[in-house]
Amino acid sequence: MTDLITSPANPLIKRLRLLGDRKHRRREGAFVVQGAQPVWQAVEAGADIEVLIVAPDLLREPAAAMVAEHEARGVTVARLSGPLFARIADRDGPAGLAAIVRRRLPALDELAVRPGSVFVALHEVANPGNLGTIIRTADAAGAAGVILLGRSTDPFDPTAVKASMGALFSVPVAAEPSPGAFLDWCHGNGVAVAVTSAAGAGTLWDASIQRPVAILLGSEGPGLPDDLLAAGDLRLRIPMTGTAESLNLAVATAILLYETWRRFRHESETDGQQRTDS
């Protein structure tokens, strides 16, 4: 068993703090995951774990058994005192488990496109909490991937990682600086582009959505630029009453994903019933 780390001057502790900065994450190709569930999901997904960081007096089962199992397989484990772990933790009542994970964003061409695929594409999303929540929702709603266009926030930002609750390791997240390259990829793979706008003529309830589809949303403030709105195969508008002019980006994405999932699930059940009746 390795010695217990108790000093904030330890090189590992200094590195954990540095990885809170985007430029250091890019330079080192790594990021930090905190919490028993997110770390567990990273391990289960086969993520490239550089080091598991544990506080033995805080860690509980079954996470403790998982750490012991992977340490026996050769994964590096660093042990911290409880007070020191609490100082570097991003939450109250820390679970005593964190990890440094190697970061990698797949290219668009690495995303698998199937007949029923639904993708979420985000143009210059700025809020890491929104992004993490969207990744979590995409996982829950069975999306095939999340695509970041232009200058978007970092999906490995600590706030985004925390908000994703481990879904970052289940849903492919690709980055494409050029919206034009994204549109070319969609057209080349038969993926319809559904743009979102409050100015659409029809509503989400009335729109005919074909799959595979990429639901394209704009940034939290200005929304989608005119050239991307014009490039869509269809336009989706979420109907609203009351005085609010817009919805939170993560909330809007959830509505769009779940309505798409509900609709295709209903259509699949209807088709199955028709085949049975015939």
Short mmCIF file of N, CA and C in Angstrom, two decimals, residues 52-219:
data_model
loop_
_atom_site.label_atom_id
_atom_site.label_comp_id
_atom_site.label_asym_id
_atom_site.label_seq_id
_atom_site.Cartn_x
_atom_site.Cartn_y
_atom_site.Cartn_z
N LEU A 52 -6.28 6.46 -9.73
CA LEU A 52 -7.43 6.56 -8.84
C LEU A 52 -6.96 7.22 -7.55
N ILE A 53 -7.74 8.18 -7.06
CA ILE A 53 -7.37 8.95 -5.88
C ILE A 53 -8.41 8.67 -4.81
N VAL A 54 -7.99 8.14 -3.69
CA VAL A 54 -8.94 7.72 -2.67
C VAL A 54 -8.55 8.27 -1.30
N ALA A 55 -9.58 8.45 -0.48
CA ALA A 55 -9.39 8.74 0.94
C ALA A 55 -9.92 7.53 1.69
N PRO A 56 -9.04 6.66 2.18
CA PRO A 56 -9.50 5.39 2.76
C PRO A 56 -10.53 5.54 3.87
N ASP A 57 -10.43 6.60 4.67
CA ASP A 57 -11.37 6.75 5.77
C ASP A 57 -12.72 7.33 5.34
N LEU A 58 -12.82 7.73 4.08
CA LEU A 58 -14.08 8.23 3.55
C LEU A 58 -14.75 7.25 2.60
N LEU A 59 -13.95 6.39 1.98
CA LEU A 59 -14.45 5.49 0.93
C LEU A 59 -15.31 4.38 1.52
N ARG A 60 -16.42 4.10 0.86
CA ARG A 60 -17.35 3.07 1.31
C ARG A 60 -17.49 1.99 0.23
N GLU A 61 -18.06 0.85 0.64
CA GLU A 61 -18.36 -0.22 -0.31
C GLU A 61 -19.58 0.17 -1.14
N PRO A 62 -19.69 -0.28 -2.40
CA PRO A 62 -18.78 -1.20 -3.10
C PRO A 62 -17.62 -0.51 -3.81
N ALA A 63 -17.50 0.82 -3.65
CA ALA A 63 -16.42 1.54 -4.33
C ALA A 63 -15.05 1.09 -3.85
N ALA A 64 -14.94 0.78 -2.55
CA ALA A 64 -13.65 0.35 -2.01
C ALA A 64 -13.20 -0.96 -2.65
N ALA A 65 -14.14 -1.88 -2.86
CA ALA A 65 -13.81 -3.15 -3.50
C ALA A 65 -13.40 -2.93 -4.95
N MET A 66 -14.06 -2.00 -5.63
CA MET A 66 -13.70 -1.69 -7.02
C MET A 66 -12.28 -1.16 -7.11
N VAL A 67 -11.92 -0.27 -6.18
CA VAL A 67 -10.57 0.28 -6.17
C VAL A 67 -9.54 -0.83 -5.93
N ALA A 68 -9.81 -1.70 -4.96
CA ALA A 68 -8.89 -2.80 -4.67
C ALA A 68 -8.72 -3.72 -5.87
N GLU A 69 -9.83 -3.99 -6.56
CA GLU A 69 -9.77 -4.87 -7.73
C GLU A 69 -8.91 -4.26 -8.84
N HIS A 70 -9.08 -2.98 -9.10
CA HIS A 70 -8.33 -2.36 -10.19
C HIS A 70 -6.89 -2.08 -9.79
N GLU A 71 -6.64 -1.89 -8.52
CA GLU A 71 -5.25 -1.77 -8.08
C GLU A 71 -4.52 -3.09 -8.27
N ALA A 72 -5.22 -4.19 -8.03
CA ALA A 72 -4.62 -5.51 -8.25
C ALA A 72 -4.33 -5.76 -9.72
N ARG A 73 -5.07 -5.08 -10.61
CA ARG A 73 -4.84 -5.20 -12.05
C ARG A 73 -3.74 -4.28 -12.55
N GLY A 74 -3.21 -3.45 -11.65
CA GLY A 74 -2.11 -2.59 -12.04
C GLY A 74 -2.44 -1.12 -12.16
N VAL A 75 -3.69 -0.73 -11.86
CA VAL A 75 -4.04 0.69 -11.90
C VAL A 75 -3.40 1.40 -10.72
N THR A 76 -2.80 2.54 -10.95
CA THR A 76 -2.16 3.31 -9.89
C THR A 76 -3.22 3.89 -8.96
N VAL A 77 -3.01 3.75 -7.65
CA VAL A 77 -3.92 4.30 -6.65
C VAL A 77 -3.13 5.20 -5.72
N ALA A 78 -3.58 6.43 -5.56
CA ALA A 78 -2.98 7.37 -4.61
C ALA A 78 -3.95 7.54 -3.44
N ARG A 79 -3.43 7.47 -2.22
CA ARG A 79 -4.27 7.57 -1.03
C ARG A 79 -4.02 8.88 -0.30
N LEU A 80 -5.11 9.57 -0.02
CA LEU A 80 -5.05 10.87 0.65
C LEU A 80 -5.69 10.78 2.03
N SER A 81 -5.24 11.61 2.93
CA SER A 81 -5.94 11.72 4.21
C SER A 81 -7.32 12.34 3.97
N GLY A 82 -8.25 12.03 4.88
CA GLY A 82 -9.59 12.57 4.74
C GLY A 82 -9.63 14.10 4.69
N PRO A 83 -8.93 14.79 5.60
CA PRO A 83 -8.95 16.26 5.56
C PRO A 83 -8.38 16.83 4.26
N LEU A 84 -7.33 16.22 3.74
CA LEU A 84 -6.75 16.73 2.50
C LEU A 84 -7.70 16.48 1.33
N PHE A 85 -8.32 15.30 1.29
CA PHE A 85 -9.27 15.03 0.21
C PHE A 85 -10.43 16.02 0.26
N ALA A 86 -10.90 16.33 1.46
CA ALA A 86 -12.00 17.29 1.59
C ALA A 86 -11.60 18.66 1.06
N ARG A 87 -10.33 19.00 1.15
CA ARG A 87 -9.86 20.30 0.67
C ARG A 87 -9.87 20.37 -0.86
N ILE A 88 -9.62 19.25 -1.51
CA ILE A 88 -9.57 19.27 -2.98
C ILE A 88 -10.88 18.84 -3.62
N ALA A 89 -11.85 18.39 -2.79
CA ALA A 89 -13.12 17.92 -3.34
C ALA A 89 -13.98 19.10 -3.77
N ASP A 90 -14.83 18.88 -4.79
CA ASP A 90 -15.68 19.95 -5.31
C ASP A 90 -17.09 19.90 -4.72
N ARG A 91 -17.28 19.15 -3.65
CA ARG A 91 -18.61 19.02 -3.08
C ARG A 91 -18.51 18.80 -1.58
N ASP A 92 -19.61 19.12 -0.87
CA ASP A 92 -19.69 18.83 0.55
C ASP A 92 -19.88 17.34 0.74
N GLY A 93 -19.39 16.82 1.86
CA GLY A 93 -19.53 15.40 2.12
C GLY A 93 -18.91 14.54 1.05
N PRO A 94 -17.62 14.74 0.71
CA PRO A 94 -16.99 13.99 -0.38
C PRO A 94 -17.01 12.49 -0.13
N ALA A 95 -17.13 11.74 -1.23
CA ALA A 95 -17.24 10.28 -1.14
C ALA A 95 -15.88 9.60 -1.04
N GLY A 96 -14.81 10.37 -1.14
CA GLY A 96 -13.48 9.77 -0.98
C GLY A 96 -12.95 9.10 -2.22
N LEU A 97 -13.47 9.44 -3.40
CA LEU A 97 -13.01 8.82 -4.63
C LEU A 97 -12.96 9.85 -5.76
N ALA A 98 -11.82 9.89 -6.43
CA ALA A 98 -11.64 10.74 -7.61
C ALA A 98 -10.68 10.01 -8.55
N ALA A 99 -10.48 10.58 -9.72
CA ALA A 99 -9.57 9.96 -10.68
C ALA A 99 -9.05 11.02 -11.64
N ILE A 100 -7.86 10.80 -12.14
CA ILE A 100 -7.34 11.55 -13.28
C ILE A 100 -7.49 10.64 -14.49
N VAL A 101 -8.20 11.14 -15.50
CA VAL A 101 -8.54 10.35 -16.68
C VAL A 101 -7.95 11.02 -17.91
N ARG A 102 -7.45 10.24 -18.84
CA ARG A 102 -6.94 10.78 -20.09
C ARG A 102 -8.11 11.28 -20.93
N ARG A 103 -7.96 12.47 -21.50
CA ARG A 103 -9.05 13.09 -22.26
C ARG A 103 -8.88 12.81 -23.75
N ARG A 104 -10.02 12.64 -24.44
CA ARG A 104 -10.01 12.47 -25.88
C ARG A 104 -11.40 12.77 -26.43
N LEU A 105 -11.45 13.59 -27.50
CA LEU A 105 -12.70 13.85 -28.19
C LEU A 105 -12.65 13.17 -29.55
N PRO A 106 -13.61 12.30 -29.87
CA PRO A 106 -13.60 11.65 -31.17
C PRO A 106 -13.89 12.64 -32.29
N ALA A 107 -13.43 12.32 -33.49
CA ALA A 107 -13.77 13.11 -34.67
C ALA A 107 -15.18 12.75 -35.12
N LEU A 108 -15.78 13.63 -35.92
CA LEU A 108 -17.14 13.37 -36.42
C LEU A 108 -17.23 12.02 -37.12
N ASP A 109 -16.23 11.70 -37.92
CA ASP A 109 -16.26 10.46 -38.69
C ASP A 109 -16.23 9.22 -37.82
N GLU A 110 -15.90 9.38 -36.54
CA GLU A 110 -15.89 8.24 -35.63
C GLU A 110 -17.25 7.97 -35.01
N LEU A 111 -18.20 8.88 -35.18
CA LEU A 111 -19.53 8.66 -34.63
C LEU A 111 -20.30 7.67 -35.50
N ALA A 112 -20.92 6.72 -34.86
CA ALA A 112 -21.69 5.70 -35.59
C ALA A 112 -23.07 6.26 -35.93
N VAL A 113 -23.43 6.20 -37.22
CA VAL A 113 -24.74 6.66 -37.68
C VAL A 113 -25.56 5.44 -38.06
N ARG A 114 -26.69 5.28 -37.36
CA ARG A 114 -27.60 4.17 -37.64
C ARG A 114 -28.96 4.73 -38.04
N PRO A 115 -29.84 3.91 -38.60
CA PRO A 115 -31.13 4.43 -39.07
C PRO A 115 -31.92 5.20 -38.02
N GLY A 116 -31.81 4.82 -36.76
CA GLY A 116 -32.60 5.49 -35.72
C GLY A 116 -31.83 6.49 -34.90
N SER A 117 -30.63 6.88 -35.33
CA SER A 117 -29.78 7.73 -34.51
C SER A 117 -30.34 9.14 -34.34
N VAL A 118 -30.21 9.65 -33.12
CA VAL A 118 -30.52 11.05 -32.82
C VAL A 118 -29.29 11.67 -32.18
N PHE A 119 -28.79 12.75 -32.77
CA PHE A 119 -27.64 13.46 -32.25
C PHE A 119 -28.08 14.82 -31.71
N VAL A 120 -27.34 15.33 -30.74
CA VAL A 120 -27.51 16.71 -30.28
C VAL A 120 -26.30 17.49 -30.75
N ALA A 121 -26.52 18.57 -31.49
CA ALA A 121 -25.43 19.44 -31.94
C ALA A 121 -25.61 20.80 -31.29
N LEU A 122 -24.54 21.31 -30.70
CA LEU A 122 -24.60 22.56 -29.94
C LEU A 122 -23.61 23.55 -30.54
N HIS A 123 -24.13 24.69 -30.97
CA HIS A 123 -23.27 25.71 -31.58
C HIS A 123 -22.81 26.71 -30.53
N GLU A 124 -21.52 26.67 -30.23
CA GLU A 124 -20.87 27.62 -29.32
C GLU A 124 -21.57 27.72 -27.97
N VAL A 125 -21.91 26.55 -27.41
CA VAL A 125 -22.45 26.53 -26.06
C VAL A 125 -21.37 27.04 -25.10
N ALA A 126 -21.76 27.92 -24.17
CA ALA A 126 -20.78 28.59 -23.32
C ALA A 126 -20.80 28.12 -21.87
N ASN A 127 -21.92 27.61 -21.41
CA ASN A 127 -22.07 27.28 -20.00
C ASN A 127 -21.73 25.81 -19.75
N PRO A 128 -20.65 25.52 -18.99
CA PRO A 128 -20.27 24.11 -18.79
C PRO A 128 -21.30 23.31 -18.02
N GLY A 129 -22.04 23.99 -17.12
CA GLY A 129 -23.10 23.28 -16.40
C GLY A 129 -24.20 22.83 -17.34
N ASN A 130 -24.60 23.71 -18.26
CA ASN A 130 -25.58 23.33 -19.27
C ASN A 130 -25.08 22.16 -20.11
N LEU A 131 -23.82 22.23 -20.53
CA LEU A 131 -23.28 21.17 -21.37
C LEU A 131 -23.28 19.84 -20.63
N GLY A 132 -22.83 19.83 -19.39
CA GLY A 132 -22.83 18.57 -18.64
C GLY A 132 -24.23 18.01 -18.46
N THR A 133 -25.19 18.88 -18.19
CA THR A 133 -26.58 18.43 -18.05
C THR A 133 -27.12 17.88 -19.36
N ILE A 134 -26.77 18.50 -20.47
CA ILE A 134 -27.21 18.02 -21.78
C ILE A 134 -26.62 16.65 -22.07
N ILE A 135 -25.36 16.45 -21.74
CA ILE A 135 -24.73 15.13 -21.95
C ILE A 135 -25.44 14.07 -21.11
N ARG A 136 -25.77 14.42 -19.89
CA ARG A 136 -26.49 13.48 -19.02
C ARG A 136 -27.87 13.16 -19.59
N THR A 137 -28.57 14.19 -20.07
CA THR A 137 -29.89 13.98 -20.66
C THR A 137 -29.81 13.18 -21.96
N ALA A 138 -28.78 13.46 -22.76
CA ALA A 138 -28.59 12.70 -24.01
C ALA A 138 -28.42 11.22 -23.72
N ASP A 139 -27.69 10.91 -22.67
CA ASP A 139 -27.50 9.52 -22.27
C ASP A 139 -28.84 8.90 -21.86
N ALA A 140 -29.60 9.63 -21.04
CA ALA A 140 -30.88 9.11 -20.55
C ALA A 140 -31.88 8.91 -21.67
N ALA A 141 -31.84 9.77 -22.69
CA ALA A 141 -32.81 9.70 -23.78
C ALA A 141 -32.31 8.88 -24.96
N GLY A 142 -31.17 8.22 -24.82
CA GLY A 142 -30.69 7.32 -25.86
C GLY A 142 -30.09 7.99 -27.07
N ALA A 143 -29.58 9.22 -26.93
CA ALA A 143 -28.96 9.90 -28.06
C ALA A 143 -27.68 9.20 -28.48
N ALA A 144 -27.37 9.29 -29.76
CA ALA A 144 -26.18 8.62 -30.30
C ALA A 144 -24.91 9.41 -30.10
N GLY A 145 -25.02 10.69 -29.75
CA GLY A 145 -23.82 11.48 -29.53
C GLY A 145 -24.16 12.95 -29.37
N VAL A 146 -23.21 13.69 -28.82
CA VAL A 146 -23.30 15.14 -28.69
C VAL A 146 -22.16 15.73 -29.51
N ILE A 147 -22.49 16.73 -30.33
CA ILE A 147 -21.51 17.34 -31.23
C ILE A 147 -21.38 18.81 -30.86
N LEU A 148 -20.15 19.25 -30.60
CA LEU A 148 -19.87 20.64 -30.22
C LEU A 148 -19.32 21.38 -31.42
N LEU A 149 -19.99 22.46 -31.80
CA LEU A 149 -19.59 23.22 -32.98
C LEU A 149 -19.00 24.57 -32.58
N GLY A 150 -17.99 25.00 -33.34
CA GLY A 150 -17.40 26.31 -33.10
C GLY A 150 -16.63 26.34 -31.79
N ARG A 151 -16.59 27.52 -31.18
CA ARG A 151 -15.84 27.71 -29.94
C ARG A 151 -16.74 27.43 -28.75
N SER A 152 -16.82 26.17 -28.38
CA SER A 152 -17.69 25.75 -27.29
C SER A 152 -16.90 25.57 -26.00
N THR A 153 -17.62 25.55 -24.91
CA THR A 153 -16.98 25.29 -23.63
C THR A 153 -16.41 23.88 -23.61
N ASP A 154 -15.53 23.62 -22.66
CA ASP A 154 -14.82 22.35 -22.58
C ASP A 154 -15.68 21.30 -21.87
N PRO A 155 -15.97 20.16 -22.52
CA PRO A 155 -16.75 19.12 -21.84
C PRO A 155 -16.00 18.50 -20.66
N PHE A 156 -14.68 18.76 -20.57
CA PHE A 156 -13.90 18.24 -19.46
C PHE A 156 -13.70 19.28 -18.35
N ASP A 157 -14.38 20.41 -18.47
CA ASP A 157 -14.40 21.39 -17.40
C ASP A 157 -14.98 20.72 -16.15
N PRO A 158 -14.44 21.00 -14.95
CA PRO A 158 -14.96 20.33 -13.75
C PRO A 158 -16.46 20.48 -13.57
N THR A 159 -17.01 21.64 -13.91
CA THR A 159 -18.46 21.84 -13.77
C THR A 159 -19.23 20.96 -14.75
N ALA A 160 -18.73 20.84 -15.98
CA ALA A 160 -19.38 19.99 -16.97
C ALA A 160 -19.30 18.52 -16.57
N VAL A 161 -18.13 18.10 -16.12
CA VAL A 161 -17.95 16.70 -15.70
C VAL A 161 -18.89 16.37 -14.55
N LYS A 162 -18.96 17.28 -13.57
CA LYS A 162 -19.85 17.06 -12.42
C LYS A 162 -21.31 16.98 -12.86
N ALA A 163 -21.74 17.91 -13.73
CA ALA A 163 -23.13 17.94 -14.16
C ALA A 163 -23.50 16.73 -15.01
N SER A 164 -22.52 16.15 -15.70
CA SER A 164 -22.82 14.98 -16.54
C SER A 164 -23.05 13.72 -15.72
N MET A 165 -22.62 13.71 -14.46
CA MET A 165 -22.80 12.57 -13.55
C MET A 165 -22.33 11.26 -14.17
N GLY A 166 -21.20 11.30 -14.85
CA GLY A 166 -20.64 10.09 -15.43
C GLY A 166 -21.11 9.78 -16.84
N ALA A 167 -22.14 10.47 -17.33
CA ALA A 167 -22.63 10.21 -18.69
C ALA A 167 -21.60 10.57 -19.75
N LEU A 168 -20.63 11.39 -19.39
CA LEU A 168 -19.55 11.74 -20.31
C LEU A 168 -18.83 10.50 -20.82
N PHE A 169 -18.91 9.41 -20.06
CA PHE A 169 -18.23 8.18 -20.44
C PHE A 169 -19.16 7.20 -21.18
N SER A 170 -20.42 7.58 -21.32
CA SER A 170 -21.38 6.72 -22.02
C SER A 170 -21.80 7.28 -23.37
N VAL A 171 -21.78 8.60 -23.51
CA VAL A 171 -22.23 9.26 -24.73
C VAL A 171 -21.02 9.83 -25.47
N PRO A 172 -20.81 9.47 -26.74
CA PRO A 172 -19.70 10.07 -27.50
C PRO A 172 -19.90 11.58 -27.62
N VAL A 173 -18.86 12.35 -27.33
CA VAL A 173 -18.90 13.81 -27.47
C VAL A 173 -17.81 14.20 -28.46
N ALA A 174 -18.21 14.70 -29.61
CA ALA A 174 -17.27 15.08 -30.67
C ALA A 174 -17.23 16.60 -30.77
N ALA A 175 -16.09 17.11 -31.20
CA ALA A 175 -15.93 18.56 -31.40
C ALA A 175 -15.57 18.82 -32.86
N GLU A 176 -16.25 19.79 -33.46
CA GLU A 176 -15.98 20.19 -34.84
C GLU A 176 -15.98 21.72 -34.91
N PRO A 177 -14.80 22.33 -35.09
CA PRO A 177 -14.74 23.80 -35.14
C PRO A 177 -15.55 24.41 -36.28
N SER A 178 -15.69 23.69 -37.39
CA SER A 178 -16.34 24.24 -38.58
C SER A 178 -17.78 23.76 -38.70
N PRO A 179 -18.77 24.66 -38.56
CA PRO A 179 -20.16 24.25 -38.81
C PRO A 179 -20.37 23.72 -40.22
N GLY A 180 -19.62 24.25 -41.19
CA GLY A 180 -19.74 23.74 -42.55
C GLY A 180 -19.35 22.29 -42.65
N ALA A 181 -18.28 21.89 -41.96
CA ALA A 181 -17.86 20.48 -41.97
C ALA A 181 -18.92 19.61 -41.31
N PHE A 182 -19.57 20.12 -40.27
CA PHE A 182 -20.66 19.38 -39.63
C PHE A 182 -21.82 19.15 -40.61
N LEU A 183 -22.20 20.20 -41.34
CA LEU A 183 -23.29 20.06 -42.32
C LEU A 183 -22.91 19.07 -43.42
N ASP A 184 -21.66 19.10 -43.86
CA ASP A 184 -21.20 18.14 -44.87
C ASP A 184 -21.28 16.72 -44.33
N TRP A 185 -20.90 16.55 -43.08
CA TRP A 185 -20.97 15.21 -42.46
C TRP A 185 -22.42 14.73 -42.40
N CYS A 186 -23.32 15.62 -42.02
CA CYS A 186 -24.74 15.24 -41.96
C CYS A 186 -25.25 14.82 -43.34
N HIS A 187 -24.98 15.64 -44.34
CA HIS A 187 -25.47 15.33 -45.68
C HIS A 187 -24.84 14.05 -46.23
N GLY A 188 -23.56 13.85 -45.94
CA GLY A 188 -22.88 12.66 -46.43
C GLY A 188 -23.33 11.38 -45.77
N ASN A 189 -23.92 11.49 -44.57
CA ASN A 189 -24.36 10.31 -43.84
C ASN A 189 -25.88 10.19 -43.77
N GLY A 190 -26.57 11.02 -44.54
CA GLY A 190 -28.03 10.95 -44.56
C GLY A 190 -28.68 11.39 -43.26
N VAL A 191 -28.02 12.29 -42.52
CA VAL A 191 -28.54 12.77 -41.24
C VAL A 191 -29.28 14.09 -41.47
N ALA A 192 -30.57 14.13 -41.18
CA ALA A 192 -31.34 15.36 -41.30
C ALA A 192 -30.90 16.35 -40.23
N VAL A 193 -30.93 17.63 -40.56
CA VAL A 193 -30.55 18.68 -39.61
C VAL A 193 -31.81 19.41 -39.19
N ALA A 194 -32.17 19.28 -37.91
CA ALA A 194 -33.34 19.96 -37.36
C ALA A 194 -32.85 21.16 -36.54
N VAL A 195 -33.05 22.36 -37.07
CA VAL A 195 -32.61 23.56 -36.36
C VAL A 195 -33.72 24.02 -35.41
N THR A 196 -33.32 24.69 -34.36
CA THR A 196 -34.28 25.14 -33.35
C THR A 196 -34.35 26.66 -33.34
N SER A 197 -35.56 27.18 -33.28
CA SER A 197 -35.74 28.62 -33.30
C SER A 197 -37.10 28.98 -32.72
N ALA A 198 -37.14 30.07 -31.96
CA ALA A 198 -38.41 30.54 -31.42
C ALA A 198 -39.27 31.17 -32.49
N ALA A 199 -38.68 31.39 -33.68
CA ALA A 199 -39.41 32.07 -34.76
C ALA A 199 -39.99 31.10 -35.79
N GLY A 200 -39.94 29.82 -35.52
CA GLY A 200 -40.46 28.86 -36.47
C GLY A 200 -41.97 28.98 -36.64
N ALA A 201 -42.45 28.65 -37.82
CA ALA A 201 -43.89 28.78 -38.10
C ALA A 201 -44.69 27.72 -37.35
N GLY A 202 -44.27 26.46 -37.47
CA GLY A 202 -44.97 25.38 -36.78
C GLY A 202 -44.34 25.13 -35.42
N THR A 203 -44.87 24.15 -34.71
CA THR A 203 -44.32 23.81 -33.39
C THR A 203 -43.70 22.43 -33.44
N LEU A 204 -42.99 22.11 -32.38
CA LEU A 204 -42.39 20.79 -32.24
C LEU A 204 -43.45 19.69 -32.35
N TRP A 205 -44.66 19.96 -31.80
CA TRP A 205 -45.69 18.93 -31.82
C TRP A 205 -46.16 18.60 -33.25
N ASP A 206 -46.04 19.59 -34.15
CA ASP A 206 -46.55 19.41 -35.51
C ASP A 206 -45.48 18.96 -36.50
N ALA A 207 -44.22 19.11 -36.15
CA ALA A 207 -43.13 18.87 -37.10
C ALA A 207 -43.01 17.39 -37.42
N SER A 208 -42.65 17.11 -38.67
CA SER A 208 -42.37 15.74 -39.10
C SER A 208 -40.87 15.53 -39.04
N ILE A 209 -40.42 14.69 -38.11
CA ILE A 209 -38.99 14.48 -37.87
C ILE A 209 -38.59 13.11 -38.39
N GLN A 210 -37.65 13.10 -39.31
CA GLN A 210 -37.14 11.85 -39.85
C GLN A 210 -35.80 11.51 -39.19
N ARG A 211 -35.57 10.25 -38.98
CA ARG A 211 -34.28 9.82 -38.43
C ARG A 211 -33.47 9.09 -39.51
N PRO A 212 -32.14 9.13 -39.38
CA PRO A 212 -31.33 9.78 -38.35
C PRO A 212 -31.42 11.29 -38.44
N VAL A 213 -31.25 11.95 -37.28
CA VAL A 213 -31.41 13.39 -37.23
C VAL A 213 -30.41 13.98 -36.23
N ALA A 214 -29.95 15.19 -36.54
CA ALA A 214 -29.14 15.97 -35.61
C ALA A 214 -29.97 17.19 -35.21
N ILE A 215 -30.28 17.29 -33.92
CA ILE A 215 -31.03 18.44 -33.41
C ILE A 215 -30.01 19.52 -33.06
N LEU A 216 -30.06 20.63 -33.79
CA LEU A 216 -29.05 21.68 -33.68
C LEU A 216 -29.60 22.86 -32.87
N LEU A 217 -28.91 23.18 -31.79
CA LEU A 217 -29.31 24.28 -30.92
C LEU A 217 -28.18 25.31 -30.84
N GLY A 218 -28.57 26.57 -30.63
CA GLY A 218 -27.60 27.64 -30.54
C GLY A 218 -27.17 27.90 -29.11
N SER A 219 -26.28 28.85 -28.93
CA SER A 219 -25.76 29.20 -27.62
C SER A 219 -26.85 29.82 -26.75
#
